[in-house]
Coordinates of N, CA and C in Angstrom, one line a residue:
M1 N -53.9 -70.2 19.7 CA -52.6 -70.1 19.1 C -51.8 -71.3 19.4
K2 N -51.9 -71.9 20.6 CA -51.1 -73.1 20.9 C -51.6 -74.3 20.0
V3 N -52.9 -74.4 19.7 CA -53.4 -75.4 18.8 C -52.8 -75.2 17.4
L4 N -52.8 -74.0 17.0 CA -52.3 -73.7 15.6 C -50.8 -73.9 15.5
Q5 N -50.0 -73.7 16.6 CA -48.6 -74.0 16.5 C -48.3 -75.5 16.2
V6 N -49.2 -76.3 16.7 CA -49.1 -77.7 16.5 C -49.7 -78.2 15.2
R7 N -50.9 -77.7 14.9 CA -51.6 -78.2 13.7 C -51.6 -77.3 12.5
K8 N -51.1 -76.1 12.6 CA -51.0 -75.1 11.5 C -52.3 -74.6 11.0
S9 N -53.3 -75.4 11.0 CA -54.7 -74.9 10.7 C -55.7 -75.7 11.4
C10 N -56.9 -75.2 11.6 CA -58.0 -75.9 12.3 C -59.3 -75.3 11.9
S11 N -60.3 -76.1 12.0 CA -61.7 -75.6 11.6 C -62.3 -75.0 12.9
V12 N -63.3 -74.1 12.6 CA -64.1 -73.4 13.6 C -64.7 -74.5 14.5
I13 N -65.3 -75.5 13.9 CA -66.0 -76.5 14.7 C -65.1 -77.2 15.7
E14 N -63.9 -77.6 15.2 CA -62.9 -78.3 16.0 C -62.5 -77.4 17.2
L15 N -62.3 -76.1 16.9 CA -61.8 -75.2 18.0 C -62.9 -75.0 19.0
A16 N -64.2 -74.9 18.5 CA -65.3 -74.7 19.4 C -65.4 -75.9 20.4
E17 N -65.3 -77.1 19.8 CA -65.4 -78.2 20.7 C -64.2 -78.4 21.7
Q18 N -63.0 -78.1 21.2 CA -61.9 -78.2 22.0 C -61.9 -77.2 23.2
L19 N -62.3 -76.0 22.9 CA -62.3 -74.9 23.8 C -63.6 -74.7 24.6
D20 N -64.6 -75.5 24.2 CA -65.9 -75.6 24.9 C -66.6 -74.2 24.9
V21 N -66.6 -73.6 23.7 CA -67.3 -72.4 23.5 C -68.1 -72.5 22.2
S22 N -68.9 -71.5 21.9 CA -69.8 -71.5 20.7 C -69.0 -71.2 19.4
D23 N -69.5 -71.6 18.3 CA -68.9 -71.3 17.0 C -68.7 -69.8 16.8
E24 N -69.8 -69.1 17.2 CA -69.7 -67.6 17.0 C -68.6 -67.0 17.8
T25 N -68.4 -67.5 19.0 CA -67.3 -67.0 19.8 C -65.9 -67.2 19.1
I26 N -65.7 -68.4 18.6 CA -64.5 -68.7 17.8 C -64.4 -67.8 16.6
R27 N -65.5 -67.6 15.9 CA -65.4 -66.7 14.7 C -65.1 -65.3 15.0
R28 N -65.7 -64.8 16.2 CA -65.4 -63.5 16.6 C -63.9 -63.3 17.0
D29 N -63.4 -64.3 17.7 CA -62.0 -64.2 18.1 C -61.1 -64.3 16.8
I30 N -61.4 -65.1 15.9 CA -60.7 -65.3 14.6 C -60.6 -63.9 13.9
R31 N -61.8 -63.3 13.8 CA -61.8 -62.0 13.1 C -60.9 -61.0 13.8
H32 N -60.9 -60.9 15.1 CA -60.0 -60.0 15.8 C -58.6 -60.4 15.6
M33 N -58.2 -61.6 15.7 CA -56.8 -62.1 15.6 C -56.3 -61.9 14.1
A34 N -57.2 -62.1 13.2 CA -56.9 -61.8 11.8 C -56.6 -60.4 11.5
S35 N -57.3 -59.5 12.2 CA -57.1 -58.1 12.0 C -55.7 -57.6 12.5
T36 N -55.2 -58.3 13.4 CA -53.8 -58.0 14.0 C -52.7 -58.7 13.2
G37 N -53.1 -59.6 12.3 CA -52.1 -60.4 11.5 C -51.6 -61.6 12.1
A38 N -52.2 -62.0 13.3 CA -51.7 -63.2 14.0 C -52.1 -64.5 13.3
V39 N -53.2 -64.4 12.6 CA -53.7 -65.6 11.9 C -54.3 -65.2 10.6
E40 N -54.7 -66.2 9.8 CA -55.4 -65.9 8.5 C -56.7 -66.7 8.5
K41 N -57.7 -66.1 8.1 CA -59.0 -66.7 8.0 C -59.1 -67.6 6.7
I42 N -59.6 -68.8 6.8 CA -59.8 -69.6 5.7 C -61.3 -70.1 5.7
H43 N -61.8 -70.7 4.7 CA -63.2 -71.1 4.7 C -63.4 -72.2 5.8
G44 N -64.2 -71.8 6.7 CA -64.6 -72.7 7.8 C -63.6 -72.9 8.9
G45 N -62.5 -72.0 8.8 CA -61.5 -72.2 9.9 C -60.5 -71.1 9.9
V46 N -59.3 -71.5 10.4 CA -58.2 -70.5 10.6 C -56.8 -71.2 10.4
M47 N -55.8 -70.4 10.0 CA -54.5 -71.0 9.9 C -53.4 -70.0 10.3
L48 N -52.2 -70.4 10.5 CA -51.1 -69.5 10.7 C -50.8 -68.8 9.4
P49 N -50.5 -67.5 9.5 CA -50.2 -66.7 8.3 C -49.0 -67.2 7.5
H50 N -49.1 -67.2 6.2 CA -48.0 -67.7 5.3 C -46.9 -66.6 5.2
N51 N -47.4 -65.3 5.0 CA -46.4 -64.3 4.6 C -46.1 -63.3 5.6
S52 N -46.3 -63.6 6.9 CA -45.9 -62.6 7.9 C -44.4 -62.4 8.0
A53 N -43.9 -61.2 8.2 CA -42.5 -61.0 8.3 C -41.9 -61.7 9.5
E54 N -42.7 -61.7 10.6 CA -42.3 -62.5 11.8 C -43.4 -63.4 12.1
P55 N -43.1 -64.7 12.5 CA -44.1 -65.6 12.8 C -44.7 -65.3 14.2
P56 N -45.9 -65.8 14.5 CA -46.6 -65.5 15.7 C -45.7 -65.8 16.9
F57 N -46.0 -65.1 18.0 CA -45.1 -65.1 19.2 C -44.8 -66.4 19.7
L58 N -45.8 -67.3 19.9 CA -45.5 -68.6 20.5 C -44.6 -69.4 19.6
S59 N -44.6 -69.2 18.3 CA -43.7 -69.9 17.4 C -42.3 -69.3 17.6
R60 N -42.2 -68.0 17.7 CA -40.9 -67.4 17.9 C -40.2 -67.8 19.2
L61 N -41.0 -68.1 20.2 CA -40.4 -68.6 21.4 C -39.6 -69.9 21.2
Q62 N -40.1 -70.7 20.3 CA -39.5 -72.0 20.1 C -38.3 -72.0 19.1
E63 N -38.3 -70.9 18.3 CA -37.2 -70.8 17.3 C -35.9 -70.4 17.9
Q64 N -34.8 -71.1 17.6 CA -33.5 -70.9 18.1 C -33.6 -70.8 19.7
R65 N -34.3 -71.7 20.2 CA -34.5 -71.7 21.7 C -33.2 -71.8 22.5
E66 N -32.4 -72.7 22.1 CA -31.1 -72.9 22.8 C -30.2 -71.7 22.7
E67 N -30.2 -71.1 21.5 CA -29.4 -69.9 21.3 C -29.9 -68.7 22.1
K68 N -31.2 -68.6 22.2 CA -31.8 -67.5 23.0 C -31.5 -67.7 24.5
Q69 N -31.5 -68.9 24.9 CA -31.2 -69.2 26.3 C -29.8 -68.8 26.6
R70 N -28.9 -69.1 25.7 CA -27.5 -68.8 25.9 C -27.3 -67.2 25.9
I71 N -28.0 -66.6 25.0 CA -28.0 -65.1 25.0 C -28.5 -64.5 26.3
A72 N -29.6 -65.1 26.8 CA -30.2 -64.6 28.1 C -29.2 -64.8 29.2
K73 N -28.6 -65.9 29.3 CA -27.6 -66.2 30.4 C -26.5 -65.2 30.4
L74 N -25.9 -64.9 29.2 CA -24.8 -63.9 29.2 C -25.4 -62.5 29.5
T75 N -26.5 -62.2 29.0 CA -27.1 -60.8 29.2 C -27.3 -60.6 30.7
T76 N -27.9 -61.6 31.4 CA -28.1 -61.4 32.8 C -26.9 -61.3 33.7
S77 N -25.7 -61.8 33.1 CA -24.5 -61.7 33.9 C -24.0 -60.2 33.9
F78 N -24.5 -59.4 33.1 CA -24.2 -57.9 33.1 C -25.1 -57.2 34.1
I79 N -26.0 -57.8 34.7 CA -27.0 -57.1 35.6 C -26.7 -57.4 37.0
K80 N -26.7 -56.4 37.8 CA -26.5 -56.5 39.3 C -27.8 -56.4 40.1
D81 N -27.8 -57.1 41.2 CA -28.9 -56.9 42.1 C -29.2 -55.5 42.4
G82 N -30.5 -55.1 42.5 CA -30.8 -53.7 42.8 C -30.9 -52.8 41.7
E83 N -30.6 -53.2 40.5 CA -30.7 -52.3 39.3 C -32.1 -52.1 38.9
T84 N -32.3 -51.0 38.1 CA -33.5 -50.7 37.5 C -33.4 -51.0 36.0
L85 N -34.3 -51.8 35.5 CA -34.2 -52.3 34.1 C -35.5 -52.0 33.3
L86 N -35.3 -51.7 32.0 CA -36.4 -51.6 31.1 C -36.3 -52.7 30.1
I87 N -37.2 -53.6 30.1 CA -37.2 -54.8 29.2 C -38.4 -54.8 28.3
D88 N -38.1 -54.8 27.0 CA -39.2 -54.7 26.1 C -39.8 -56.1 25.8
N89 N -40.8 -56.2 25.0 CA -41.4 -57.5 24.6 C -40.6 -58.1 23.5
G90 N -40.4 -59.4 23.6 CA -39.7 -60.2 22.6 C -39.5 -61.6 23.1
S91 N -39.3 -62.5 22.2 CA -39.1 -63.9 22.6 C -37.8 -64.1 23.4
T92 N -36.7 -63.4 23.0 CA -35.5 -63.4 23.8 C -35.7 -62.8 25.1
S93 N -36.5 -61.7 25.2 CA -36.7 -61.0 26.5 C -37.4 -62.0 27.5
C94 N -38.2 -62.9 27.0 CA -38.9 -63.8 27.9 C -37.9 -64.8 28.5
Y95 N -36.9 -65.2 27.7 CA -35.8 -66.1 28.3 C -34.9 -65.3 29.3
I96 N -34.7 -64.0 29.0 CA -34.0 -63.2 29.9 C -34.7 -63.0 31.3
A97 N -36.0 -62.9 31.2 CA -36.8 -62.8 32.4 C -36.7 -64.1 33.3
K98 N -36.7 -65.2 32.6 CA -36.5 -66.5 33.3 C -35.1 -66.6 34.0
E99 N -34.1 -66.0 33.3 CA -32.8 -66.1 33.9 C -32.6 -65.1 35.0
L100 N -33.5 -64.1 35.1 CA -33.3 -63.1 36.1 C -34.0 -63.5 37.5
I101 N -34.6 -64.7 37.5 CA -35.4 -65.0 38.7 C -34.5 -65.2 40.0
T102 N -33.2 -65.3 39.8 CA -32.4 -65.4 41.0 C -31.8 -64.0 41.4
H103 N -32.0 -63.0 40.6 CA -31.6 -61.7 41.0 C -32.6 -61.1 42.0
R104 N -32.1 -60.2 42.8 CA -32.9 -59.6 43.9 C -33.0 -58.1 43.8
N105 N -34.1 -57.6 44.3 CA -34.3 -56.1 44.5 C -34.3 -55.4 43.2
L106 N -34.7 -56.0 42.1 CA -34.7 -55.4 40.8 C -36.0 -54.5 40.7
T107 N -35.9 -53.4 39.9 CA -37.0 -52.7 39.5 C -37.1 -52.9 38.0
I108 N -38.2 -53.4 37.6 CA -38.4 -53.8 36.2 C -39.6 -52.9 35.6
V109 N -39.3 -52.3 34.5 CA -40.3 -51.6 33.7 C -40.4 -52.4 32.4
T110 N -41.7 -52.8 32.0 CA -41.8 -53.6 30.8 C -43.2 -53.3 30.2
N111 N -43.3 -53.6 28.9 CA -44.6 -53.6 28.2 C -45.0 -55.0 27.9
S112 N -44.3 -56.0 28.5 CA -44.6 -57.4 28.2 C -45.3 -58.1 29.4
T113 N -46.5 -58.6 29.3 CA -47.1 -59.3 30.4 C -46.4 -60.6 30.7
E114 N -45.7 -61.2 29.8 CA -44.9 -62.4 30.0 C -43.7 -62.1 30.9
V115 N -43.0 -61.0 30.6 CA -41.9 -60.6 31.4 C -42.4 -60.2 32.8
A116 N -43.4 -59.4 32.9 CA -44.0 -59.0 34.2 C -44.4 -60.2 35.0
R117 N -45.1 -61.1 34.4 CA -45.5 -62.3 35.2 C -44.4 -63.1 35.7
E118 N -43.3 -63.2 35.0 CA -42.2 -64.0 35.4 C -41.4 -63.4 36.6
L119 N -41.4 -62.1 36.6 CA -40.5 -61.4 37.6 C -41.2 -60.8 38.8
C120 N -42.5 -60.6 38.7 CA -43.2 -60.0 39.8 C -43.3 -61.0 41.0
S121 N -43.3 -60.4 42.2 CA -43.5 -61.2 43.5 C -42.3 -62.2 43.7
R122 N -41.1 -61.9 43.2 CA -39.9 -62.7 43.4 C -38.8 -61.8 44.0
N123 N -38.2 -62.3 45.0 CA -36.9 -61.7 45.6 C -37.0 -60.2 45.8
N124 N -38.1 -59.8 46.2 CA -38.3 -58.3 46.5 C -38.2 -57.5 45.3
N125 N -38.5 -58.0 44.1 CA -38.5 -57.2 42.9 C -39.7 -56.4 42.8
R126 N -39.6 -55.3 42.1 CA -40.8 -54.4 41.8 C -40.9 -54.4 40.3
V127 N -42.2 -54.6 39.9 CA -42.4 -54.6 38.4 C -43.5 -53.6 38.1
F128 N -43.2 -52.7 37.1 CA -44.1 -51.7 36.6 C -44.5 -52.1 35.2
M129 N -45.8 -52.3 34.9 CA -46.3 -52.7 33.6 C -46.9 -51.5 32.9
A130 N -46.3 -51.3 31.7 CA -46.9 -50.2 30.8 C -48.3 -50.6 30.4
G131 N -49.2 -49.6 30.3 CA -50.6 -49.8 30.0 C -50.9 -49.6 28.5
G132 N -52.1 -49.7 28.2 CA -52.6 -49.6 26.8 C -53.2 -50.8 26.4
E133 N -53.6 -50.9 25.1 CA -54.2 -52.1 24.6 C -53.2 -53.2 24.5
I134 N -53.7 -54.4 25.0 CA -52.8 -55.6 25.0 C -53.1 -56.4 23.7
R135 N -52.0 -56.7 22.9 CA -52.2 -57.4 21.7 C -52.5 -58.8 21.9
S136 N -53.3 -59.4 21.0 CA -53.6 -60.8 21.2 C -52.5 -61.8 20.9
D137 N -51.6 -61.4 20.0 CA -50.5 -62.3 19.6 C -49.5 -62.6 20.7
D138 N -49.0 -61.5 21.3 CA -47.9 -61.6 22.2 C -48.2 -61.0 23.6
S139 N -49.4 -60.6 23.8 CA -49.8 -60.1 25.2 C -48.9 -58.9 25.6
A140 N -48.6 -58.0 24.7 CA -47.8 -56.9 25.0 C -48.6 -55.6 24.7
A141 N -48.2 -54.5 25.5 CA -48.9 -53.2 25.3 C -48.0 -52.3 24.4
Y142 N -48.6 -51.7 23.5 CA -47.9 -50.7 22.6 C -48.8 -49.5 22.5
G143 N -48.3 -48.5 21.8 CA -49.0 -47.3 21.5 C -48.7 -46.1 22.5
P144 N -49.3 -45.0 22.3 CA -49.0 -43.8 23.1 C -49.0 -43.9 24.6
T145 N -50.0 -44.7 25.1 CA -50.1 -44.9 26.5 C -48.9 -45.6 27.1
A146 N -48.5 -46.7 26.4 CA -47.4 -47.5 26.9 C -46.1 -46.6 26.8
I147 N -45.9 -45.8 25.7 CA -44.7 -45.0 25.6 C -44.7 -44.0 26.7
E148 N -45.8 -43.3 26.9 CA -45.9 -42.2 28.0 C -45.5 -42.8 29.3
F149 N -46.0 -44.0 29.6 CA -45.8 -44.6 30.9 C -44.3 -44.9 31.1
A150 N -43.7 -45.5 30.0 CA -42.2 -45.9 30.1 C -41.3 -44.7 30.2
R151 N -41.7 -43.6 29.7 CA -40.9 -42.4 29.7 C -40.8 -41.7 31.1
Q152 N -41.6 -42.2 32.0 CA -41.6 -41.7 33.4 C -40.4 -42.2 34.1
F153 N -39.7 -43.3 33.6 CA -38.7 -43.9 34.4 C -37.3 -43.7 33.7
T154 N -36.3 -43.5 34.6 CA -34.9 -43.6 34.2 C -34.3 -44.9 34.7
T155 N -33.6 -45.6 33.9 CA -33.1 -47.0 34.2 C -31.6 -47.1 34.0
H156 N -31.1 -48.1 34.7 CA -29.6 -48.4 34.6 C -29.4 -49.0 33.2
K157 N -30.3 -49.9 32.8 CA -30.1 -50.6 31.5 C -31.5 -50.8 30.8
A158 N -31.5 -50.7 29.5 CA -32.6 -51.1 28.7 C -32.2 -52.3 27.9
I159 N -33.0 -53.4 27.9 CA -32.7 -54.6 27.2 C -33.8 -54.7 26.1
L160 N -33.3 -54.6 24.8 CA -34.2 -54.6 23.7 C -34.0 -55.7 22.8
S161 N -35.0 -56.5 22.5 CA -35.0 -57.5 21.4 C -35.1 -56.8 20.1
M162 N -34.5 -57.4 19.0 CA -34.5 -56.7 17.7 C -34.8 -57.7 16.6
G163 N -35.6 -57.2 15.6 CA -35.9 -58.1 14.5 C -34.9 -58.2 13.5
S164 N -34.0 -57.2 13.4 CA -33.0 -57.2 12.3 C -31.8 -56.4 12.8
V165 N -30.6 -56.9 12.4 CA -29.3 -56.1 12.7 C -28.7 -56.1 11.3
H166 N -28.7 -54.9 10.7 CA -28.3 -54.7 9.3 C -27.1 -53.8 9.2
A167 N -26.1 -54.3 8.4 CA -24.8 -53.5 8.4 C -24.9 -52.1 7.9
Q168 N -25.8 -51.9 6.9 CA -26.0 -50.5 6.4 C -27.1 -49.7 7.1
Q169 N -28.1 -50.4 7.6 CA -29.3 -49.7 8.1 C -29.4 -49.7 9.6
G170 N -28.6 -50.4 10.3 CA -28.6 -50.4 11.8 C -29.5 -51.4 12.4
Y171 N -30.1 -51.1 13.5 CA -31.1 -51.9 14.2 C -32.5 -51.6 13.7
L172 N -33.2 -52.7 13.3 CA -34.5 -52.5 12.8 C -35.5 -53.5 13.4
D173 N -36.8 -53.2 13.1 CA -37.9 -54.1 13.5 C -38.9 -54.2 12.4
F174 N -39.9 -55.0 12.6 CA -40.9 -55.2 11.5 C -42.2 -54.5 11.8
D175 N -42.4 -54.1 13.0 CA -43.7 -53.5 13.4 C -43.5 -52.1 13.8
L176 N -44.3 -51.2 13.3 CA -44.1 -49.8 13.6 C -44.3 -49.5 15.1
A177 N -45.3 -50.1 15.7 CA -45.6 -49.8 17.1 C -44.5 -50.3 18.0
E178 N -43.9 -51.4 17.7 CA -42.8 -51.9 18.4 C -41.5 -51.0 18.3
A179 N -41.3 -50.6 17.0 CA -40.1 -49.7 16.8 C -40.3 -48.4 17.5
E180 N -41.5 -47.8 17.5 CA -41.8 -46.6 18.2 C -41.5 -46.7 19.7
F181 N -42.0 -47.8 20.3 CA -41.8 -48.0 21.7 C -40.3 -48.1 22.0
K182 N -39.5 -48.8 21.2 CA -38.1 -49.0 21.5 C -37.4 -47.6 21.3
R183 N -37.7 -46.9 20.3 CA -37.0 -45.6 20.0 C -37.3 -44.6 21.2
A184 N -38.5 -44.7 21.7 CA -38.9 -43.8 22.8 C -38.2 -44.0 24.1
I185 N -37.8 -45.2 24.3 CA -37.1 -45.5 25.6 C -35.6 -45.5 25.5
L186 N -35.0 -45.3 24.3 CA -33.6 -45.2 24.2 C -33.0 -44.2 25.1
P187 N -33.5 -43.0 25.2 CA -32.9 -41.9 26.1 C -33.1 -42.2 27.6
Q188 N -33.9 -43.1 27.9 CA -34.3 -43.3 29.4 C -33.2 -44.1 30.1
A189 N -32.3 -44.8 29.4 CA -31.4 -45.8 30.0 C -30.0 -45.3 29.9
E190 N -29.2 -45.6 31.0 CA -27.8 -45.3 31.0 C -27.0 -46.2 30.0
Q191 N -27.5 -47.4 29.8 CA -26.9 -48.4 28.9 C -27.9 -49.1 28.1
I192 N -27.7 -49.2 26.8 CA -28.6 -49.9 25.9 C -28.0 -51.3 25.5
I193 N -28.7 -52.4 25.8 CA -28.3 -53.7 25.4 C -29.3 -54.3 24.4
V194 N -28.8 -54.6 23.2 CA -29.7 -55.3 22.2 C -29.4 -56.8 22.2
V195 N -30.4 -57.6 22.2 CA -30.3 -59.0 22.2 C -30.9 -59.5 20.9
A196 N -30.1 -60.3 20.1 CA -30.5 -60.8 18.8 C -29.7 -62.0 18.5
D197 N -30.4 -63.1 18.0 CA -29.6 -64.3 17.6 C -29.1 -64.1 16.2
H198 N -28.3 -65.1 15.7 CA -27.6 -64.9 14.4 C -28.6 -64.9 13.2
T199 N -29.8 -65.3 13.4 CA -30.7 -65.3 12.2 C -31.2 -63.9 11.9
K200 N -30.9 -62.9 12.8 CA -31.3 -61.5 12.5 C -30.2 -60.8 11.8
F201 N -29.0 -61.4 11.6 CA -27.9 -60.6 10.9 C -28.3 -60.4 9.5
N202 N -28.2 -59.1 9.1 CA -28.4 -58.6 7.7 C -29.8 -59.1 7.2
K203 N -30.7 -59.3 8.1 CA -32.1 -59.6 7.7 C -32.8 -58.3 7.3
S204 N -33.6 -58.4 6.3 CA -34.3 -57.1 5.8 C -35.3 -56.8 6.9
G205 N -35.2 -55.6 7.5 CA -36.2 -55.1 8.4 C -37.1 -54.1 7.7
T206 N -38.0 -53.6 8.5 CA -39.0 -52.6 8.0 C -38.9 -51.2 8.6
V207 N -38.7 -51.2 9.9 CA -38.7 -49.9 10.6 C -37.4 -49.7 11.3
R208 N -36.7 -48.6 11.1 CA -35.5 -48.3 11.8 C -35.7 -48.0 13.3
V209 N -34.9 -48.6 14.2 CA -35.0 -48.3 15.6 C -33.8 -47.5 16.1
A210 N -32.6 -47.9 15.7 CA -31.5 -47.1 16.2 C -30.3 -47.4 15.3
D211 N -29.3 -46.4 15.4 CA -28.1 -46.7 14.7 C -27.1 -47.4 15.6
F212 N -26.0 -47.8 15.1 CA -25.1 -48.6 15.9 C -24.4 -47.8 17.1
T213 N -24.3 -46.5 16.9 CA -23.6 -45.8 18.0 C -24.6 -45.6 19.2
S214 N -25.9 -45.8 19.0 CA -26.8 -45.6 20.1 C -26.9 -46.8 21.0
V215 N -26.3 -47.9 20.7 CA -26.3 -49.2 21.4 C -25.0 -49.5 22.0
D216 N -25.0 -49.8 23.3 CA -23.7 -50.1 24.0 C -23.2 -51.5 23.8
K217 N -24.2 -52.5 23.8 CA -23.8 -53.9 23.7 C -24.8 -54.6 22.8
L218 N -24.3 -55.5 21.9 CA -25.1 -56.4 21.2 C -24.7 -57.8 21.7
V219 N -25.7 -58.5 22.3 CA -25.5 -59.8 22.8 C -26.1 -60.8 21.9
T220 N -25.3 -61.7 21.4 CA -25.7 -62.7 20.4 C -25.1 -64.0 20.6
D221 N -25.4 -65.0 19.7 CA -24.9 -66.4 19.9 C -23.8 -66.7 18.9
Q222 N -23.6 -65.9 17.9 CA -22.5 -66.1 17.0 C -21.8 -64.8 16.6
M223 N -20.6 -64.8 16.3 CA -19.9 -63.6 15.8 C -20.6 -63.2 14.5
P224 N -21.0 -62.0 14.3 CA -21.6 -61.5 13.1 C -20.7 -61.5 11.9
P225 N -21.2 -61.5 10.7 CA -20.3 -61.3 9.5 C -19.4 -60.1 9.6
A226 N -18.4 -60.1 8.7 CA -17.4 -59.1 8.8 C -17.9 -57.7 8.6
D227 N -18.9 -57.5 7.7 CA -19.4 -56.2 7.5 C -20.2 -55.7 8.7
L228 N -20.9 -56.6 9.4 CA -21.6 -56.1 10.6 C -20.6 -55.8 11.7
V229 N -19.6 -56.6 11.9 CA -18.5 -56.4 12.9 C -17.9 -55.0 12.7
E230 N -17.6 -54.7 11.4 CA -17.0 -53.4 11.1 C -18.0 -52.2 11.4
S231 N -19.3 -52.4 11.1 CA -20.3 -51.4 11.4 C -20.5 -51.2 12.9
I232 N -20.6 -52.3 13.6 CA -21.0 -52.2 15.0 C -19.7 -51.9 15.9
G233 N -18.6 -52.5 15.6 CA -17.4 -52.4 16.4 C -17.3 -53.6 17.3
S234 N -16.2 -54.3 17.2 CA -16.0 -55.6 17.9 C -16.1 -55.4 19.4
N235 N -15.8 -54.2 19.9 CA -15.8 -54.0 21.4 C -17.2 -53.9 21.9
R236 N -18.2 -53.8 21.0 CA -19.6 -53.7 21.4 C -20.3 -55.1 21.2
I237 N -19.7 -56.1 20.7 CA -20.3 -57.4 20.4 C -19.9 -58.4 21.5
F238 N -20.9 -59.1 22.1 CA -20.6 -60.1 23.1 C -21.3 -61.4 22.7
V239 N -20.5 -62.4 22.5 CA -21.0 -63.7 22.0 C -21.2 -64.7 23.1
A240 N -22.4 -65.2 23.2 CA -22.7 -66.2 24.3 C -22.0 -67.5 24.0
P241 N -21.3 -68.1 25.0 CA -20.7 -69.3 24.8 C -21.7 -70.5 24.8

């Protein structure tokens, strides 16, 4: 995936040589990754998908990077040492995990291996990782096993990344499994914080996650358009400087 982020497409032979594995190993991996939508197979090689609703995870990490870092900094200012947090998988969530490394005695519940890796073994934190099948695109766990695991915890705050914030439809995502996981953990937290940069405003989503009254804070990098402000309520919107 890192090679494809740079080159956009690559042949099986080139990948086999670069990764020092057989052609068949590359083809097998490509078949699996294509089945998840992370890549598209082409004759003799592989490329990033043209028509995916969301780009692959490594690419999303680089998009609006500065904005996501600002959002992460403001979000972590709401978190106190010793709190219990549920953090879902998402590119902004990864930046939040990096900002949390100075916090102490946190209990983190997450379905993201990236978030778990960033926060485990730091400052007396405890990290609980939801199980289930790990997706190849973003190294996150979804499905019934992950949901059942997360439901065992009650948390002070749940921090959820979101694919779309729509004035008429509420908070939405593009993937059914991601939306189901987020919906399932809404009742587990005392406070729900959604993090989303301005590119998500009134973007067409696929699966509804929550209405505006279910979320306590929207942390973003720009004040949303007037219709969104009216729907959400200005007292629930926090704009990162």
